[in-house]
Amino acid sequence: MKLVASLTSPYARKIRVILAEKGLPFELVVDSPWEAGTRVPTVNPLGKVPALVTDGGEVFFDSPVIAGYLETLGAGPRLLPADALAAVRVRQHEALADGITDAAVAALLESRRPDGERSEREIARQLEKVDRALAELERRAAGRTWLDGADMHLGDVAAGCALGYLDLRFPRIDWRGRHPALAALAERLFARASFAGTMPPAA
Ligand SMILES: N[C@@H](CCC(=O)N[C@@H](CS)C(=O)NCC(=O)O)C(=O)O
């Protein structure tokens, strides 16, 4: 299978981490949807990465859907529990973590708009979402090794990708200082080969 991804996308990183954890072979097709000449829209009509193309030519997007597909392959450790309600709870953590990423991306894009078009109020509004969601993730991580049960699951992977994205784009946000359980979770995650091998290049 092929994964169409940019090297800085935290959503694509989530999928690359899952593929590594599961030991699934794939071809990485690096393509940035922001660049002229991108072929991403020919694969994903939404023009976003990640998009996964199976060996049979079927395309899956966005990252939660790809994560669900990869789980069906039955390779490597389970990142979603077999129990349906437990899986929904893991998905809730994934959504919370992806939501941090969504708000951080929105704040970054707004901050890059030209003078006169940029709204500091909108940047602050998005960063408030990040703050609130980090506090909620901290509450859920406190006193635990992983967010869901005794093993790492999809919510943990998404959390690591969101926190790594904050390090990349918003190093001024001192989430480690304010959220010790997230700092410990991130340390565990970032020590894994799957995370170490998917560090985004300096932007
Ligand atoms: N919810 C989507 C978000 C994907 C996304 O927004 N990817 C960004 C890269 S970080 C992108 O491709 N943006 C291009 C665009 O919005 O046109 C997912 O989880 O896959």
PDB file of C-alpha atoms and ligand atoms in Angstrom:
ATOM      1  CA  MET A   1       0.000   0.000   0.000  1.00  0.00           C
ATOM      2  CA  LYS A   2       0.967   3.646  -0.449  1.00  0.00           C
ATOM      3  CA  LEU A   3       0.649   6.470   2.036  1.00  0.00           C
ATOM      4  CA  VAL A   4       0.429   9.937   0.557  1.00  0.00           C
ATOM      5  CA  ALA A   5       1.743  12.259   3.237  1.00  0.00           C
ATOM      6  CA  SER A   6       3.766  15.348   3.990  1.00  0.00           C
ATOM      7  CA  LEU A   7       6.605  14.976   6.466  1.00  0.00           C
ATOM      8  CA  THR A   8       5.293  17.696   8.778  1.00  0.00           C
ATOM      9  CA  SER A   9       1.630  16.641   8.896  1.00  0.00           C
ATOM     10  CA  PRO A  10       0.708  15.467  12.420  1.00  0.00           C
ATOM     11  CA  TYR A  11      -2.251  13.525  11.007  1.00  0.00           C
ATOM     12  CA  ALA A  12       0.044  11.717   8.578  1.00  0.00           C
ATOM     13  CA  ARG A  13       2.490  11.107  11.408  1.00  0.00           C
ATOM     14  CA  LYS A  14      -0.285   9.349  13.308  1.00  0.00           C
ATOM     15  CA  ILE A  15      -0.665   6.907  10.424  1.00  0.00           C
ATOM     16  CA  ARG A  16       3.088   6.468   9.959  1.00  0.00           C
ATOM     17  CA  VAL A  17       3.392   5.656  13.678  1.00  0.00           C
ATOM     18  CA  ILE A  18       0.562   3.108  13.424  1.00  0.00           C
ATOM     19  CA  LEU A  19       2.155   1.473  10.360  1.00  0.00           C
ATOM     20  CA  ALA A  20       5.478   1.252  12.212  1.00  0.00           C
ATOM     21  CA  GLU A  21       3.898  -0.119  15.395  1.00  0.00           C
ATOM     22  CA  LYS A  22       2.075  -2.758  13.383  1.00  0.00           C
ATOM     23  CA  GLY A  23       5.110  -3.546  11.240  1.00  0.00           C
ATOM     24  CA  LEU A  24       3.119  -3.019   8.051  1.00  0.00           C
ATOM     25  CA  PRO A  25       5.193  -2.388   4.910  1.00  0.00           C
ATOM     26  CA  PHE A  26       4.178   0.615   2.807  1.00  0.00           C
ATOM     27  CA  GLU A  27       5.502   3.071   0.284  1.00  0.00           C
ATOM     28  CA  LEU A  28       5.659   6.657   1.514  1.00  0.00           C
ATOM     29  CA  VAL A  29       4.684   9.116  -1.222  1.00  0.00           C
ATOM     30  CA  VAL A  30       5.750  12.530   0.029  1.00  0.00           C
ATOM     31  CA  ASP A  31       3.513  15.295  -1.294  1.00  0.00           C
ATOM     32  CA  SER A  32       2.592  18.605   0.289  1.00  0.00           C
ATOM     33  CA  PRO A  33      -0.962  19.761  -0.499  1.00  0.00           C
ATOM     34  CA  TRP A  34       0.140  23.374  -0.044  1.00  0.00           C
ATOM     35  CA  GLU A  35       2.620  23.307  -2.921  1.00  0.00           C
ATOM     36  CA  ALA A  36       1.854  24.143  -6.542  1.00  0.00           C
ATOM     37  CA  GLY A  37       1.874  20.957  -8.567  1.00  0.00           C
ATOM     38  CA  THR A  38       0.668  18.783  -5.702  1.00  0.00           C
ATOM     39  CA  ARG A  39      -1.028  15.574  -6.814  1.00  0.00           C
ATOM     40  CA  VAL A  40      -2.873  15.118  -3.514  1.00  0.00           C
ATOM     41  CA  PRO A  41      -6.271  16.206  -4.985  1.00  0.00           C
ATOM     42  CA  THR A  42      -5.998  13.418  -7.575  1.00  0.00           C
ATOM     43  CA  VAL A  43      -5.961  10.917  -4.706  1.00  0.00           C
ATOM     44  CA  ASN A  44      -8.136  12.656  -2.107  1.00  0.00           C
ATOM     45  CA  PRO A  45     -10.787  15.047  -3.462  1.00  0.00           C
ATOM     46  CA  LEU A  46     -10.499  17.014  -0.223  1.00  0.00           C
ATOM     47  CA  GLY A  47      -6.884  17.768  -1.132  1.00  0.00           C
ATOM     48  CA  LYS A  48      -5.580  16.712   2.271  1.00  0.00           C
ATOM     49  CA  VAL A  49      -2.996  14.320   3.616  1.00  0.00           C
ATOM     50  CA  PRO A  50      -2.826  11.622   4.759  1.00  0.00           C
ATOM     51  CA  ALA A  51      -4.470   9.431   2.126  1.00  0.00           C
ATOM     52  CA  LEU A  52      -3.883   5.703   1.922  1.00  0.00           C
ATOM     53  CA  VAL A  53      -4.046   3.717  -1.316  1.00  0.00           C
ATOM     54  CA  THR A  54      -4.421  -0.021  -0.791  1.00  0.00           C
ATOM     55  CA  ASP A  55      -2.761  -2.601  -3.035  1.00  0.00           C
ATOM     56  CA  GLY A  56      -6.192  -3.079  -4.608  1.00  0.00           C
ATOM     57  CA  GLY A  57      -6.409   0.626  -5.442  1.00  0.00           C
ATOM     58  CA  GLU A  58      -8.977   1.593  -2.815  1.00  0.00           C
ATOM     59  CA  VAL A  59      -8.356   4.987  -1.205  1.00  0.00           C
ATOM     60  CA  PHE A  60      -8.980   5.792   2.453  1.00  0.00           C
ATOM     61  CA  PHE A  61      -8.929   9.197   4.153  1.00  0.00           C
ATOM     62  CA  ASP A  62      -8.961  10.933   6.666  1.00  0.00           C
ATOM     63  CA  SER A  63      -6.612   9.754   9.398  1.00  0.00           C
ATOM     64  CA  PRO A  64      -9.261   8.235  11.744  1.00  0.00           C
ATOM     65  CA  VAL A  65     -10.667   6.255   8.811  1.00  0.00           C
ATOM     66  CA  ILE A  66      -7.199   5.089   7.765  1.00  0.00           C
ATOM     67  CA  ALA A  67      -6.495   4.064  11.374  1.00  0.00           C
ATOM     68  CA  GLY A  68      -9.715   2.049  11.374  1.00  0.00           C
ATOM     69  CA  TYR A  69      -8.781   0.384   8.090  1.00  0.00           C
ATOM     70  CA  LEU A  70      -5.299  -0.555   9.301  1.00  0.00           C
ATOM     71  CA  GLU A  71      -6.861  -2.190  12.347  1.00  0.00           C
ATOM     72  CA  THR A  72      -8.855  -4.497  10.079  1.00  0.00           C
ATOM     73  CA  LEU A  73      -5.612  -5.924   8.662  1.00  0.00           C
ATOM     74  CA  GLY A  74      -5.028  -7.689  11.986  1.00  0.00           C
ATOM     75  CA  ALA A  75      -1.270  -7.055  11.980  1.00  0.00           C
ATOM     76  CA  GLY A  76       0.766  -6.260  15.076  1.00  0.00           C
ATOM     77  CA  PRO A  77      -0.635  -4.953  18.340  1.00  0.00           C
ATOM     78  CA  ARG A  78      -4.281  -3.888  18.522  1.00  0.00           C
ATOM     79  CA  LEU A  79      -4.596  -0.113  18.753  1.00  0.00           C
ATOM     80  CA  LEU A  80      -8.395  -0.283  19.036  1.00  0.00           C
ATOM     81  CA  PRO A  81     -10.014  -2.685  21.519  1.00  0.00           C
ATOM     82  CA  ALA A  82     -12.246  -5.431  20.185  1.00  0.00           C
ATOM     83  CA  ASP A  83     -15.032  -4.311  22.524  1.00  0.00           C
ATOM     84  CA  ALA A  84     -17.151  -1.727  20.664  1.00  0.00           C
ATOM     85  CA  LEU A  85     -17.720   0.649  23.588  1.00  0.00           C
ATOM     86  CA  ALA A  86     -14.072   0.479  24.672  1.00  0.00           C
ATOM     87  CA  ALA A  87     -13.142   1.306  21.075  1.00  0.00           C
ATOM     88  CA  VAL A  88     -15.451   4.348  21.126  1.00  0.00           C
ATOM     89  CA  ARG A  89     -13.663   5.545  24.275  1.00  0.00           C
ATOM     90  CA  VAL A  90     -10.305   5.204  22.554  1.00  0.00           C
ATOM     91  CA  ARG A  91     -11.769   7.114  19.607  1.00  0.00           C
ATOM     92  CA  GLN A  92     -12.836   9.842  22.035  1.00  0.00           C
ATOM     93  CA  HIS A  93      -9.216  10.285  23.073  1.00  0.00           C
ATOM     94  CA  GLU A  94      -8.186  10.306  19.437  1.00  0.00           C
ATOM     95  CA  ALA A  95     -10.777  13.020  18.727  1.00  0.00           C
ATOM     96  CA  LEU A  96      -9.637  15.077  21.701  1.00  0.00           C
ATOM     97  CA  ALA A  97      -6.001  14.856  20.594  1.00  0.00           C
ATOM     98  CA  ASP A  98      -6.810  15.481  16.915  1.00  0.00           C
ATOM     99  CA  GLY A  99      -8.908  18.444  18.058  1.00  0.00           C
ATOM    100  CA  ILE A 100      -5.816  19.949  19.689  1.00  0.00           C
ATOM    101  CA  THR A 101      -4.032  19.519  16.378  1.00  0.00           C
ATOM    102  CA  ASP A 102      -6.974  21.010  14.441  1.00  0.00           C
ATOM    103  CA  ALA A 103      -7.035  24.118  16.644  1.00  0.00           C
ATOM    104  CA  ALA A 104      -3.245  24.510  16.515  1.00  0.00           C
ATOM    105  CA  VAL A 105      -3.288  24.222  12.705  1.00  0.00           C
ATOM    106  CA  ALA A 106      -6.088  26.821  12.519  1.00  0.00           C
ATOM    107  CA  ALA A 107      -4.114  29.178  14.797  1.00  0.00           C
ATOM    108  CA  LEU A 108      -0.972  28.709  12.702  1.00  0.00           C
ATOM    109  CA  LEU A 109      -2.771  29.381   9.409  1.00  0.00           C
ATOM    110  CA  GLU A 110      -4.427  32.475  10.862  1.00  0.00           C
ATOM    111  CA  SER A 111      -1.085  33.751  12.180  1.00  0.00           C
ATOM    112  CA  ARG A 112       0.394  33.423   8.685  1.00  0.00           C
ATOM    113  CA  ARG A 113      -2.204  35.678   7.071  1.00  0.00           C
ATOM    114  CA  PRO A 114      -0.932  39.077   5.930  1.00  0.00           C
ATOM    115  CA  ASP A 115      -1.093  42.128   8.179  1.00  0.00           C
ATOM    116  CA  GLY A 116      -4.556  43.621   8.068  1.00  0.00           C
ATOM    117  CA  GLU A 117      -6.195  40.271   7.306  1.00  0.00           C
ATOM    118  CA  ARG A 118      -4.969  38.443  10.392  1.00  0.00           C
ATOM    119  CA  SER A 119      -7.277  38.187  13.397  1.00  0.00           C
ATOM    120  CA  GLU A 120      -5.448  38.028  16.730  1.00  0.00           C
ATOM    121  CA  ARG A 121      -8.831  37.308  18.301  1.00  0.00           C
ATOM    122  CA  GLU A 122      -9.254  34.195  16.171  1.00  0.00           C
ATOM    123  CA  ILE A 123      -5.714  33.018  16.986  1.00  0.00           C
ATOM    124  CA  ALA A 124      -6.474  33.462  20.699  1.00  0.00           C
ATOM    125  CA  ARG A 125      -9.816  31.647  20.303  1.00  0.00           C
ATOM    126  CA  GLN A 126      -8.104  28.645  18.707  1.00  0.00           C
ATOM    127  CA  LEU A 127      -5.331  28.598  21.307  1.00  0.00           C
ATOM    128  CA  GLU A 128      -7.962  28.614  24.064  1.00  0.00           C
ATOM    129  CA  LYS A 129      -9.281  25.367  22.558  1.00  0.00           C
ATOM    130  CA  VAL A 130      -5.756  23.972  22.728  1.00  0.00           C
ATOM    131  CA  ASP A 131      -5.455  25.006  26.395  1.00  0.00           C
ATOM    132  CA  ARG A 132      -8.814  23.541  27.395  1.00  0.00           C
ATOM    133  CA  ALA A 133      -8.232  20.288  25.532  1.00  0.00           C
ATOM    134  CA  LEU A 134      -4.716  19.893  26.961  1.00  0.00           C
ATOM    135  CA  ALA A 135      -6.184  20.278  30.459  1.00  0.00           C
ATOM    136  CA  GLU A 136      -8.779  17.611  29.679  1.00  0.00           C
ATOM    137  CA  LEU A 137      -6.177  15.259  28.232  1.00  0.00           C
ATOM    138  CA  GLU A 138      -4.023  15.829  31.336  1.00  0.00           C
ATOM    139  CA  ARG A 139      -6.981  14.953  33.546  1.00  0.00           C
ATOM    140  CA  ARG A 140      -7.495  11.725  31.603  1.00  0.00           C
ATOM    141  CA  ALA A 141      -3.771  10.840  31.598  1.00  0.00           C
ATOM    142  CA  ALA A 142      -3.180  11.516  35.308  1.00  0.00           C
ATOM    143  CA  GLY A 143      -2.155   8.447  37.303  1.00  0.00           C
ATOM    144  CA  ARG A 144      -2.029   6.200  34.243  1.00  0.00           C
ATOM    145  CA  THR A 145       0.677   4.817  32.009  1.00  0.00           C
ATOM    146  CA  TRP A 146      -1.536   4.981  28.921  1.00  0.00           C
ATOM    147  CA  LEU A 147      -4.828   6.755  28.266  1.00  0.00           C
ATOM    148  CA  ASP A 148      -6.782   3.503  27.803  1.00  0.00           C
ATOM    149  CA  GLY A 149      -5.890   0.468  29.827  1.00  0.00           C
ATOM    150  CA  ALA A 150      -2.574  -1.284  30.228  1.00  0.00           C
ATOM    151  CA  ASP A 151      -1.308  -0.869  26.676  1.00  0.00           C
ATOM    152  CA  MET A 152      -0.772   1.906  24.172  1.00  0.00           C
ATOM    153  CA  HIS A 153      -3.786   2.554  21.952  1.00  0.00           C
ATOM    154  CA  LEU A 154      -4.787   4.882  19.152  1.00  0.00           C
ATOM    155  CA  GLY A 155      -5.635   7.714  21.572  1.00  0.00           C
ATOM    156  CA  ASP A 156      -2.087   7.674  22.912  1.00  0.00           C
ATOM    157  CA  VAL A 157      -0.669   7.768  19.374  1.00  0.00           C
ATOM    158  CA  ALA A 158      -2.885  10.727  18.481  1.00  0.00           C
ATOM    159  CA  ALA A 159      -1.914  12.488  21.718  1.00  0.00           C
ATOM    160  CA  GLY A 160       1.789  12.047  20.937  1.00  0.00           C
ATOM    161  CA  CYS A 161       1.303  13.466  17.449  1.00  0.00           C
ATOM    162  CA  ALA A 162      -0.646  16.468  18.788  1.00  0.00           C
ATOM    163  CA  LEU A 163       2.000  17.194  21.444  1.00  0.00           C
ATOM    164  CA  GLY A 164       4.788  16.773  18.904  1.00  0.00           C
ATOM    165  CA  TYR A 165       3.003  19.236  16.639  1.00  0.00           C
ATOM    166  CA  LEU A 166       2.837  21.799  19.458  1.00  0.00           C
ATOM    167  CA  ASP A 167       6.595  21.367  19.923  1.00  0.00           C
ATOM    168  CA  LEU A 168       7.092  21.997  16.205  1.00  0.00           C
ATOM    169  CA  ARG A 169       4.769  24.967  15.689  1.00  0.00           C
ATOM    170  CA  PHE A 170       4.145  26.453  19.130  1.00  0.00           C
ATOM    171  CA  PRO A 171       7.282  25.830  21.201  1.00  0.00           C
ATOM    172  CA  ARG A 172       6.261  28.781  23.375  1.00  0.00           C
ATOM    173  CA  ILE A 173       3.347  26.732  24.771  1.00  0.00           C
ATOM    174  CA  ASP A 174       4.846  25.192  27.913  1.00  0.00           C
ATOM    175  CA  TRP A 175       2.579  22.124  27.975  1.00  0.00           C
ATOM    176  CA  ARG A 176       5.221  20.019  29.744  1.00  0.00           C
ATOM    177  CA  GLY A 177       5.458  22.531  32.590  1.00  0.00           C
ATOM    178  CA  ARG A 178       1.700  22.738  33.046  1.00  0.00           C
ATOM    179  CA  HIS A 179       0.749  19.121  32.383  1.00  0.00           C
ATOM    180  CA  PRO A 180       3.069  16.610  34.076  1.00  0.00           C
ATOM    181  CA  ALA A 181       1.057  13.516  33.115  1.00  0.00           C
ATOM    182  CA  LEU A 182       1.191  14.543  29.447  1.00  0.00           C
ATOM    183  CA  ALA A 183       4.906  15.224  29.767  1.00  0.00           C
ATOM    184  CA  ALA A 184       5.417  11.686  31.096  1.00  0.00           C
ATOM    185  CA  LEU A 185       3.147  10.192  28.423  1.00  0.00           C
ATOM    186  CA  ALA A 186       5.027  12.058  25.693  1.00  0.00           C
ATOM    187  CA  GLU A 187       8.370  10.893  27.045  1.00  0.00           C
ATOM    188  CA  ARG A 188       7.191   7.285  26.826  1.00  0.00           C
ATOM    189  CA  LEU A 189       5.832   7.799  23.324  1.00  0.00           C
ATOM    190  CA  PHE A 190       8.748   9.774  21.914  1.00  0.00           C
ATOM    191  CA  ALA A 191      11.187   7.076  23.084  1.00  0.00           C
ATOM    192  CA  ARG A 192       9.529   4.535  20.773  1.00  0.00           C
ATOM    193  CA  ALA A 193      11.107   3.828  17.397  1.00  0.00           C
ATOM    194  CA  SER A 194       7.781   4.628  15.693  1.00  0.00           C
ATOM    195  CA  PHE A 195       7.833   8.197  17.020  1.00  0.00           C
ATOM    196  CA  ALA A 196      11.600   8.696  16.807  1.00  0.00           C
ATOM    197  CA  GLY A 197      11.488   7.650  13.158  1.00  0.00           C
ATOM    198  CA  THR A 198       8.712  10.080  12.254  1.00  0.00           C
ATOM    199  CA  MET A 199       9.992  13.269  13.869  1.00  0.00           C
ATOM    200  CA  PRO A 200       8.937  16.172  11.634  1.00  0.00           C
ATOM    201  CA  PRO A 201      11.810  18.016   9.981  1.00  0.00           C
ATOM    202  CA  ALA A 202      12.388  21.516  11.345  1.00  0.00           C
ATOM    203  CA  ALA A 203       9.866  23.705   9.530  1.00  0.00           C
TER     204      ALA A 203
HETATM  205  N1  LIG B   1      -9.048  15.459   9.676  1.00  0.00           N
HETATM  206  C1  LIG B   1      -8.010  15.224   8.694  1.00  0.00           C
HETATM  207  C2  LIG B   1      -7.105  16.445   8.637  1.00  0.00           C
HETATM  208  C3  LIG B   1      -6.071  16.333   7.526  1.00  0.00           C
HETATM  209  C4  LIG B   1      -5.421  17.692   7.249  1.00  0.00           C
HETATM  210  O1  LIG B   1      -5.992  18.763   7.490  1.00  0.00           O
HETATM  211  N2  LIG B   1      -4.202  17.633   6.721  1.00  0.00           N
HETATM  212  C5  LIG B   1      -3.503  18.855   6.381  1.00  0.00           C
HETATM  213  C6  LIG B   1      -2.001  18.657   6.535  1.00  0.00           C
HETATM  214  S1  LIG B   1      -1.521  18.733   8.220  1.00  0.00           S
HETATM  215  C7  LIG B   1      -3.759  19.162   4.931  1.00  0.00           C
HETATM  216  O2  LIG B   1      -3.609  18.286   4.110  1.00  0.00           O
HETATM  217  N3  LIG B   1      -4.141  20.403   4.617  1.00  0.00           N
HETATM  218  C8  LIG B   1      -4.354  20.832   3.281  1.00  0.00           C
HETATM  219  C9  LIG B   1      -5.587  21.667   3.131  1.00  0.00           C
HETATM  220  O3  LIG B   1      -6.292  21.908   4.135  1.00  0.00           O
HETATM  221  O4  LIG B   1      -5.848  22.085   2.018  1.00  0.00           O
HETATM  222  C10 LIG B   1      -7.231  13.967   9.064  1.00  0.00           C
HETATM  223  O5  LIG B   1      -7.282  13.578  10.244  1.00  0.00           O
HETATM  224  O6  LIG B   1      -6.631  13.332   8.186  1.00  0.00           O
END
